[in-house]
CSV table of C-alpha atoms and ligand atoms in Angstrom, one decimal:
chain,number,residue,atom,x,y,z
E,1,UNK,CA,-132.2,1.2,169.0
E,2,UNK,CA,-134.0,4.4,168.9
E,3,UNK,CA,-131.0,6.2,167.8
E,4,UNK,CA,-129.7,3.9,165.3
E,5,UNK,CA,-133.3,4.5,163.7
E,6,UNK,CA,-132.5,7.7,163.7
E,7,UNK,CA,-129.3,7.7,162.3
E,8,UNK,CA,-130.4,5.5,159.7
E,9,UNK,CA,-133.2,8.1,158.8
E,10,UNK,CA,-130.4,10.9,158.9
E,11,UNK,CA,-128.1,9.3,156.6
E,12,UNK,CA,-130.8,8.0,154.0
E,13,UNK,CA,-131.5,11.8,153.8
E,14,UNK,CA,-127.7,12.7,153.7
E,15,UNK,CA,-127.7,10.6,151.0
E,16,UNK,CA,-130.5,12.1,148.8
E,17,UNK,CA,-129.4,15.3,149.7
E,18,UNK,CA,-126.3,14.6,148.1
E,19,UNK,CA,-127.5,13.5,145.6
E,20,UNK,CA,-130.0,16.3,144.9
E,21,UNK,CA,-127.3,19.0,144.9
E,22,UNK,CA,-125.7,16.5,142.1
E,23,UNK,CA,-128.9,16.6,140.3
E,24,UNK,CA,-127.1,18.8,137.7
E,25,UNK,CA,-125.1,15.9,136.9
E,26,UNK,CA,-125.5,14.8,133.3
E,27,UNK,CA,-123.1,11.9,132.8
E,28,UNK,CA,-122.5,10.9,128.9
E,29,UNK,CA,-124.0,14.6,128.2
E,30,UNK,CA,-122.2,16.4,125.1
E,31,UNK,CA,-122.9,20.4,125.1
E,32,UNK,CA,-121.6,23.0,122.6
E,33,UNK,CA,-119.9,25.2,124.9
E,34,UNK,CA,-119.2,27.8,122.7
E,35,UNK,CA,-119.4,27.4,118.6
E,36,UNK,CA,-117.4,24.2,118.0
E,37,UNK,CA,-116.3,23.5,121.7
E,38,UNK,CA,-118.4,20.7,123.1
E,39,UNK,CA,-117.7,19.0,126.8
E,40,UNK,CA,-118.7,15.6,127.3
E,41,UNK,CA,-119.3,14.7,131.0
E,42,UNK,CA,-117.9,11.7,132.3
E,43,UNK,CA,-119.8,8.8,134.0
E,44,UNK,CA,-117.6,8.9,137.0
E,45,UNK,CA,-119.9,7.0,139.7
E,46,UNK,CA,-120.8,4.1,137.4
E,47,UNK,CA,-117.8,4.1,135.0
E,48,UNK,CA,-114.8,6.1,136.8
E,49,UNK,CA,-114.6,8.1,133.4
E,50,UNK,CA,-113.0,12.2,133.3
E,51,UNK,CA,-114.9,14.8,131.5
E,52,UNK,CA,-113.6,15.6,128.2
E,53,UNK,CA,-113.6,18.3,125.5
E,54,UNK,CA,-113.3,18.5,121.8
E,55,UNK,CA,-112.4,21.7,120.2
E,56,UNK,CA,-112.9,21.7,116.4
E,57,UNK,CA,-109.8,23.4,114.5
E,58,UNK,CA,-109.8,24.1,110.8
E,59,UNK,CA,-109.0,20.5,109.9
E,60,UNK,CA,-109.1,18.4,112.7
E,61,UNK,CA,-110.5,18.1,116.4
E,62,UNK,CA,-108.4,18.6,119.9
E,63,UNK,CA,-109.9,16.5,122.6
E,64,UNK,CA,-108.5,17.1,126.7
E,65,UNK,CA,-107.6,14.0,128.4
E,66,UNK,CA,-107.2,10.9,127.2
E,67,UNK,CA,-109.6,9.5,130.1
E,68,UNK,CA,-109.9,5.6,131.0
E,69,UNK,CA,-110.0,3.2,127.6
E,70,UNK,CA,-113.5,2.8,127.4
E,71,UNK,CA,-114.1,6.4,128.1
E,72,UNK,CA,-111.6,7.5,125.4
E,73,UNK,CA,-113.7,5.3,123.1
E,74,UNK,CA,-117.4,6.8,124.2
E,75,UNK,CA,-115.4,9.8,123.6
E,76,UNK,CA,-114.0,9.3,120.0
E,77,UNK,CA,-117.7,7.9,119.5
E,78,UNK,CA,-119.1,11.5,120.4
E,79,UNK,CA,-116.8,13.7,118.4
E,80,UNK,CA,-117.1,11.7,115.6
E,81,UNK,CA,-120.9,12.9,115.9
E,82,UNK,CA,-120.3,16.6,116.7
E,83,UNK,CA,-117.5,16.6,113.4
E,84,UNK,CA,-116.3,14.9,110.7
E,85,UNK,CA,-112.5,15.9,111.5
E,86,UNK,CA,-110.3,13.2,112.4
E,87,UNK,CA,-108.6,13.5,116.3
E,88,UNK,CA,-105.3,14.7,116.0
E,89,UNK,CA,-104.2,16.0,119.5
E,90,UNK,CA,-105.3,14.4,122.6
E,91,UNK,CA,-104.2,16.4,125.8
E,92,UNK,CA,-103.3,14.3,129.4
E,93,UNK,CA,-104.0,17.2,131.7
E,94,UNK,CA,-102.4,14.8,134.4
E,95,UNK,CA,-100.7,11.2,134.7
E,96,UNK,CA,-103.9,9.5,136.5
E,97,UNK,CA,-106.0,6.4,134.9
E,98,UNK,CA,-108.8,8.3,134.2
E,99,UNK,CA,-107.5,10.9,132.4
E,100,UNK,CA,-104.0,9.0,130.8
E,101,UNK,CA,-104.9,5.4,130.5
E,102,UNK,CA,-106.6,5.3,127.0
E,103,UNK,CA,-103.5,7.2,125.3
E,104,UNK,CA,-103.1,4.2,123.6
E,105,UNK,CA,-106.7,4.4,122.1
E,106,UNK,CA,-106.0,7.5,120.6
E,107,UNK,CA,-102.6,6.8,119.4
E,108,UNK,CA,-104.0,4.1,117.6
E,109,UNK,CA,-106.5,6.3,116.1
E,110,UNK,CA,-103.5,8.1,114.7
E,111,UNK,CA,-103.8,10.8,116.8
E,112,UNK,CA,-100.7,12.5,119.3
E,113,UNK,CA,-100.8,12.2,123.1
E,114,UNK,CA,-99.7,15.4,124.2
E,115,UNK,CA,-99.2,16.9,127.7
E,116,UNK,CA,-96.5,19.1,130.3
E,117,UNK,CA,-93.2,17.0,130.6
E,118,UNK,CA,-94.5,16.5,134.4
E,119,UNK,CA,-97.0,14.1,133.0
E,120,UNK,CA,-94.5,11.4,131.9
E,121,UNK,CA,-92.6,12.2,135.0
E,122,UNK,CA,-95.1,11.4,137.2
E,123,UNK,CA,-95.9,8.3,135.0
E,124,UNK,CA,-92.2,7.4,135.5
E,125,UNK,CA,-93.0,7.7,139.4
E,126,UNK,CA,-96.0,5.7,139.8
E,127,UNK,CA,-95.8,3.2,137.0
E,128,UNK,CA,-96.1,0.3,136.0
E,129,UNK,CA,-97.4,-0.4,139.4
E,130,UNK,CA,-100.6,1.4,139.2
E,131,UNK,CA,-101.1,0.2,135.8
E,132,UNK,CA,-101.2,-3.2,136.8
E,133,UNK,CA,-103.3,-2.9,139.5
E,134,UNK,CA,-105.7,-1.5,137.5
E,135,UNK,CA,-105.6,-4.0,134.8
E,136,UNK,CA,-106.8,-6.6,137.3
E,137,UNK,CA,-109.3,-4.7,138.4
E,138,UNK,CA,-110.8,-2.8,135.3
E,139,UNK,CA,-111.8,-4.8,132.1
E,140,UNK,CA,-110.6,-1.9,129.7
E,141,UNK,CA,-107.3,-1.5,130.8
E,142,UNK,CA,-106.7,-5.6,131.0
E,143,UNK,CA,-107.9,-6.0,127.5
E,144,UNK,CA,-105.2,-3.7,126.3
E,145,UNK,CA,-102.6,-6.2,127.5
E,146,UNK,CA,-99.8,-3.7,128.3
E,147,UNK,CA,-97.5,-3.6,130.9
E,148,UNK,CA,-97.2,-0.1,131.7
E,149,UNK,CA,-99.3,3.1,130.9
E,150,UNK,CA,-98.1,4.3,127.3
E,151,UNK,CA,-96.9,7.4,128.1
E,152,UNK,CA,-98.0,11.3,125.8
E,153,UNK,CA,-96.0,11.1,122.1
E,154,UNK,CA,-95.4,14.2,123.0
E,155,UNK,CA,-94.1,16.7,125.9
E,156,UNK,CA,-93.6,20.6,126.5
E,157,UNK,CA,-91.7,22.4,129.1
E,158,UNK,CA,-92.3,25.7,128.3
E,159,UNK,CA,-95.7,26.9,129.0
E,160,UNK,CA,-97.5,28.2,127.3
E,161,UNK,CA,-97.7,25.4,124.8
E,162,UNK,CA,-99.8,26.7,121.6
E,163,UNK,CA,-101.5,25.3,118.8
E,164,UNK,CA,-102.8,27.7,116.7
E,165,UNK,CA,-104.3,27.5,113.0
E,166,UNK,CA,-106.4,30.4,110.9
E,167,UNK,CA,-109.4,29.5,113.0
E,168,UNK,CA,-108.3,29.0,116.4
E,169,UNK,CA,-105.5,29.7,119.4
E,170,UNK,CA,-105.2,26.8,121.8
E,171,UNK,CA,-102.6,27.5,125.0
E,172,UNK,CA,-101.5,24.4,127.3
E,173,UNK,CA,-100.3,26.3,130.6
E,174,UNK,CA,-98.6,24.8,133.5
E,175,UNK,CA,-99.5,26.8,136.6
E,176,UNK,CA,-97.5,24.6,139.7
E,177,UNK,CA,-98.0,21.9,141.5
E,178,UNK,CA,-101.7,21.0,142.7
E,179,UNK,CA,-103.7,17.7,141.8
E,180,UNK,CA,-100.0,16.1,140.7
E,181,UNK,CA,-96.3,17.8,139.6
E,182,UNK,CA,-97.7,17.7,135.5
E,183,UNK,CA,-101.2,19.6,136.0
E,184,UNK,CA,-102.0,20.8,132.5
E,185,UNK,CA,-104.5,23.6,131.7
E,186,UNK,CA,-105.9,23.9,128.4
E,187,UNK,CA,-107.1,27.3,127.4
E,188,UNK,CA,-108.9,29.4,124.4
E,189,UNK,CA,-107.8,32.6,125.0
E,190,UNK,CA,-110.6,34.3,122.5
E,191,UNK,CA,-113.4,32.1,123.5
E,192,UNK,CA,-112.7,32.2,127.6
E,193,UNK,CA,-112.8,28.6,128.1
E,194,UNK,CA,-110.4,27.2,130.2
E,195,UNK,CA,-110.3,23.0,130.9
E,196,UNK,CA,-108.9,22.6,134.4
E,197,UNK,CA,-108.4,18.7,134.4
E,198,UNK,CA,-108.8,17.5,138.1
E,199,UNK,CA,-106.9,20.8,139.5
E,200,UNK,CA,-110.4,21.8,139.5
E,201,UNK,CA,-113.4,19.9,139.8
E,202,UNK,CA,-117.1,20.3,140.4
E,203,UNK,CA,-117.8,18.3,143.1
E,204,UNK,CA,-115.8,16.0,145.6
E,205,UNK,CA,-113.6,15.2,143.6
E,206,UNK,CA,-110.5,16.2,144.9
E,207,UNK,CA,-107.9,12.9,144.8
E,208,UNK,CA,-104.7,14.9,147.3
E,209,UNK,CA,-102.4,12.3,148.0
E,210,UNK,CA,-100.2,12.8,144.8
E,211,UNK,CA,-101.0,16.5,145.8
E,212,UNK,CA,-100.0,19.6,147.5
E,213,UNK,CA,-102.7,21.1,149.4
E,214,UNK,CA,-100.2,24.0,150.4
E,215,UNK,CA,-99.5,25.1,146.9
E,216,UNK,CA,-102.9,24.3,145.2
E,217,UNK,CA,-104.7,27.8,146.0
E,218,UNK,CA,-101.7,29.3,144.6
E,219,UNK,CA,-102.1,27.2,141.4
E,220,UNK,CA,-105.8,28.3,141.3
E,221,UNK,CA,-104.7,32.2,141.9
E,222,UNK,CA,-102.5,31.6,138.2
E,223,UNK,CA,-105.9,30.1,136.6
E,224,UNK,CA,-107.9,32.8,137.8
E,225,UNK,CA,-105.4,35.4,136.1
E,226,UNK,CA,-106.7,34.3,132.7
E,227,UNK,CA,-109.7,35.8,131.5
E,228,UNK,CA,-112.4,33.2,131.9
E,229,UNK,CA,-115.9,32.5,131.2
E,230,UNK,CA,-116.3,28.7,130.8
E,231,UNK,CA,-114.8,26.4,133.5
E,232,UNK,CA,-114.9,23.1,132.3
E,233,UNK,CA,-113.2,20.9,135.4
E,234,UNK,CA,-111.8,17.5,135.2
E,235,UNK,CA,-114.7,16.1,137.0
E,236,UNK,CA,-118.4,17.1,137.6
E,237,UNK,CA,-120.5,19.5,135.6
E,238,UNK,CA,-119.1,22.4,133.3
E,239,UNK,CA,-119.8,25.9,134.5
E,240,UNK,CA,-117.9,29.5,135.4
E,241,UNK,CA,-115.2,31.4,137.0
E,242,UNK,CA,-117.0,29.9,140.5
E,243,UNK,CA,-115.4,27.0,139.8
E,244,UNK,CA,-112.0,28.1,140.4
E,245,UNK,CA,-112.9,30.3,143.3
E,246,UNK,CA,-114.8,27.6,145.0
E,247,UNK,CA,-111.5,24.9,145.2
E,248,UNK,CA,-109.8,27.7,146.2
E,249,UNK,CA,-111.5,28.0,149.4
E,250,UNK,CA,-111.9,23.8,149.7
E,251,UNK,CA,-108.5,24.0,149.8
E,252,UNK,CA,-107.7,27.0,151.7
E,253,UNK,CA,-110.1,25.6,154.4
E,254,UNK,CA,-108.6,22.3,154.1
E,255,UNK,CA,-105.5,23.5,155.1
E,256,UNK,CA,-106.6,25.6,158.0
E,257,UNK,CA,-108.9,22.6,159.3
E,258,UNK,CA,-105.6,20.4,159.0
E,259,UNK,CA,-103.4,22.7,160.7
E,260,UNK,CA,-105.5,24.0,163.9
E,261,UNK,CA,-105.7,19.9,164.6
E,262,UNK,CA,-102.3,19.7,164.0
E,263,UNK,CA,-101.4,22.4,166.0
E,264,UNK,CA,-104.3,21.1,169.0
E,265,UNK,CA,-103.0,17.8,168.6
E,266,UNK,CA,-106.2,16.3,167.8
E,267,UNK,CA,-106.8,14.2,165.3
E,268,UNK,CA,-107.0,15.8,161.5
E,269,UNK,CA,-109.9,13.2,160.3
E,270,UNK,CA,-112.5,14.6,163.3
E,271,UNK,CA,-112.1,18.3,162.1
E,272,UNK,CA,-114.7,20.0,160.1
E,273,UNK,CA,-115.2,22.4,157.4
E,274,UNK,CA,-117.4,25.6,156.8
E,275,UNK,CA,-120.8,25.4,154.7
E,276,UNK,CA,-119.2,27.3,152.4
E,277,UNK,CA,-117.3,24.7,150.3
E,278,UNK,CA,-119.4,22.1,151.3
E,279,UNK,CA,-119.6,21.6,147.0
E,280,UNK,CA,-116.5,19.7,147.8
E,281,UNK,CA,-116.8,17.8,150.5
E,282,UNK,CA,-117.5,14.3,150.2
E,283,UNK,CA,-116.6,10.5,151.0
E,284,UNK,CA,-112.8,11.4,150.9
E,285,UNK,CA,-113.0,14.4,153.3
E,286,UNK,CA,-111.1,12.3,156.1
E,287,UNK,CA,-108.4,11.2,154.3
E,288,UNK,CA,-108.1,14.9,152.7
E,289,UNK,CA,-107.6,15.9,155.4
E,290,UNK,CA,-105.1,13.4,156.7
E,291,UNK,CA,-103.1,14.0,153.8
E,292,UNK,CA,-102.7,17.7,154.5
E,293,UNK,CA,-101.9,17.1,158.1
E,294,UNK,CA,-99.3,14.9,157.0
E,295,UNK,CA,-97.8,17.6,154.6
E,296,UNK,CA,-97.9,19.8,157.2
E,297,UNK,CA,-96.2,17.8,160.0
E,298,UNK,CA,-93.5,16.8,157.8
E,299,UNK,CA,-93.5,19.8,156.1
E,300,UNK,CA,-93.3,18.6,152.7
E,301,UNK,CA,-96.1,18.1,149.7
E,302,UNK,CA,-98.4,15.2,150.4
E,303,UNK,CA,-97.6,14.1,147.1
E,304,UNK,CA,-93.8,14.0,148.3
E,305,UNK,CA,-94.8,11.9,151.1
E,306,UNK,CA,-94.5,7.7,150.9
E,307,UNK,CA,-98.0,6.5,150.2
P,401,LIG,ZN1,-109.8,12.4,137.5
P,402,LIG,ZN1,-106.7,13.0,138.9
């Protein structure tokens, strides 16, 4: 009884502690970055939204990731405030809900969806099962009565992708495999502000089972080549090159955790990771690390793997 107390104690303070190193965490915040850059945190607890950003151009704005429907519209809603440029490139740094599902939003807007031709692959992998799912279960997505996820108007395979005008340089850069096979940077070369989609995040954010936990500190390595100031990730609050370094290690330790179980033959879920990159452990630890045991068992990309 006693002990149970106890725990109970413990976790309420897990909890708040938790949630005190998330303090920082301004969901529906918009902050200039650097002059004419501005990244909008998502509500991901309450509303599952991505971050975004919108980069003004001489005559019209660039915002990364289409986010979830009702996200892409709290989104629109804000640059429309910051600018008075319409939206003319929306960027899918990846295939997932919350950062691909309101494409249609935009495109409606007029603007083009835009992303790395391993975006509408992985859309062609995964969908329209995970679309409908999600309809049922989110409001935003059902009201759009759609079958399937409407994939990006348009795809690159080279990378760097660039738009450029008199004012600005914008790169698109593929790096490898990581979060999923069609992770899309964006990056202003002039300004050092790279937007990591959920390759990076700040915080637990790390979704691994369309992943490759073997390949994603390489992917970071090719980030952290760029010259790079401002780290806005896909998820969790903006900040610097730390970013980078930091899922670097999550996933370098992940990896190692995952692989002395594997090679102890204990099980992966029970095995711990250093203080160190505690930033990014959270709720999914255990199946993080299942999905890296798995990988390296069967000695292929978790993403690669049925699930
Ligand atoms: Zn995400
Ligand atoms: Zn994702």
């Amino acid at each position: 009884m006693k002990r149970a107390i106890l725990f109970s104690v413990f976790a309420t303070l897990l909890t708040a502690a938790f949630f005190a190193t998330r303090s920082e965490a301004q969901p529906n915040s918009v902050k200039e970055v650097v002059p004419g850059v501005w990244f909008r945190e998502g509500d991901i607890l309450k509303e599952g939204h991505c971050n975004n950003t919108i980069i003004e151009m001489k005559d019209y704005l660039i915002v990364i990731d289409a986010n979830f429907p009702s996200g892409a519209r709290a989104a629109l809603a804000d640059a429309q405030k910051v600018s008075k440029k319409p939206v003319k490139y929306v960027f899918d740094t990846h295939h997932h809900g919350d950062h691909a599902y309101g494409n249609a939003v935009w495109t409606k807007q007029g603007a083009i969806t835009l992303a790395y031709a391993g975006v509408a692959e992985e859309l062609k992998r995964y969908e329209p099962k995970r679309w409908q799912d999600t309809a049922k279960q989110r409001k935003d997505v059902g009201e759009l009565n759609l079958s399937t996820a409407e994939p990006p108007k348009e795809t690159f395979t080279k990378s760097p992708h660039v738009i450029s005008d008199t004012t600005r340089r914008v790169e698109f850069h593929f790096f490898g495999w990581a979060h999923t096979h069609g992770d899309g940077f964006a990056y202003l070369p002039k300004e050092q502000v790279l937007c990591t989609g959920d390759a990076a995040t700040n915080g637990p954010y790390n979704f691994v089972a369309d992943g490759n936990v073997g390949n994603w500190p390489k992917v970071m390595e090719n980030a952290q080549k760029l010259k790079v100031k401002y780290v806005l990730p896909g998820h969790g609050p903006n900040g610097g090159p730390e970013i980078l370094e930091g899922q670097k290690q999550f996933m370098i330790e992940l990896h190692k955790a995952a692989q002395a179980a594997v090679k102890a033959g204990t099980n992966p879920e029970d095995a711990k990771l250093p203080d160190s990159v505690k930033n990014w452990i959270g709720p999914q630890l255990k199946s993080q690390l299942k999905s890296a045991a798995e990988e390296i068992k069967q000695k292929k990309p978790a993403g690669d793997l049925p699930h």
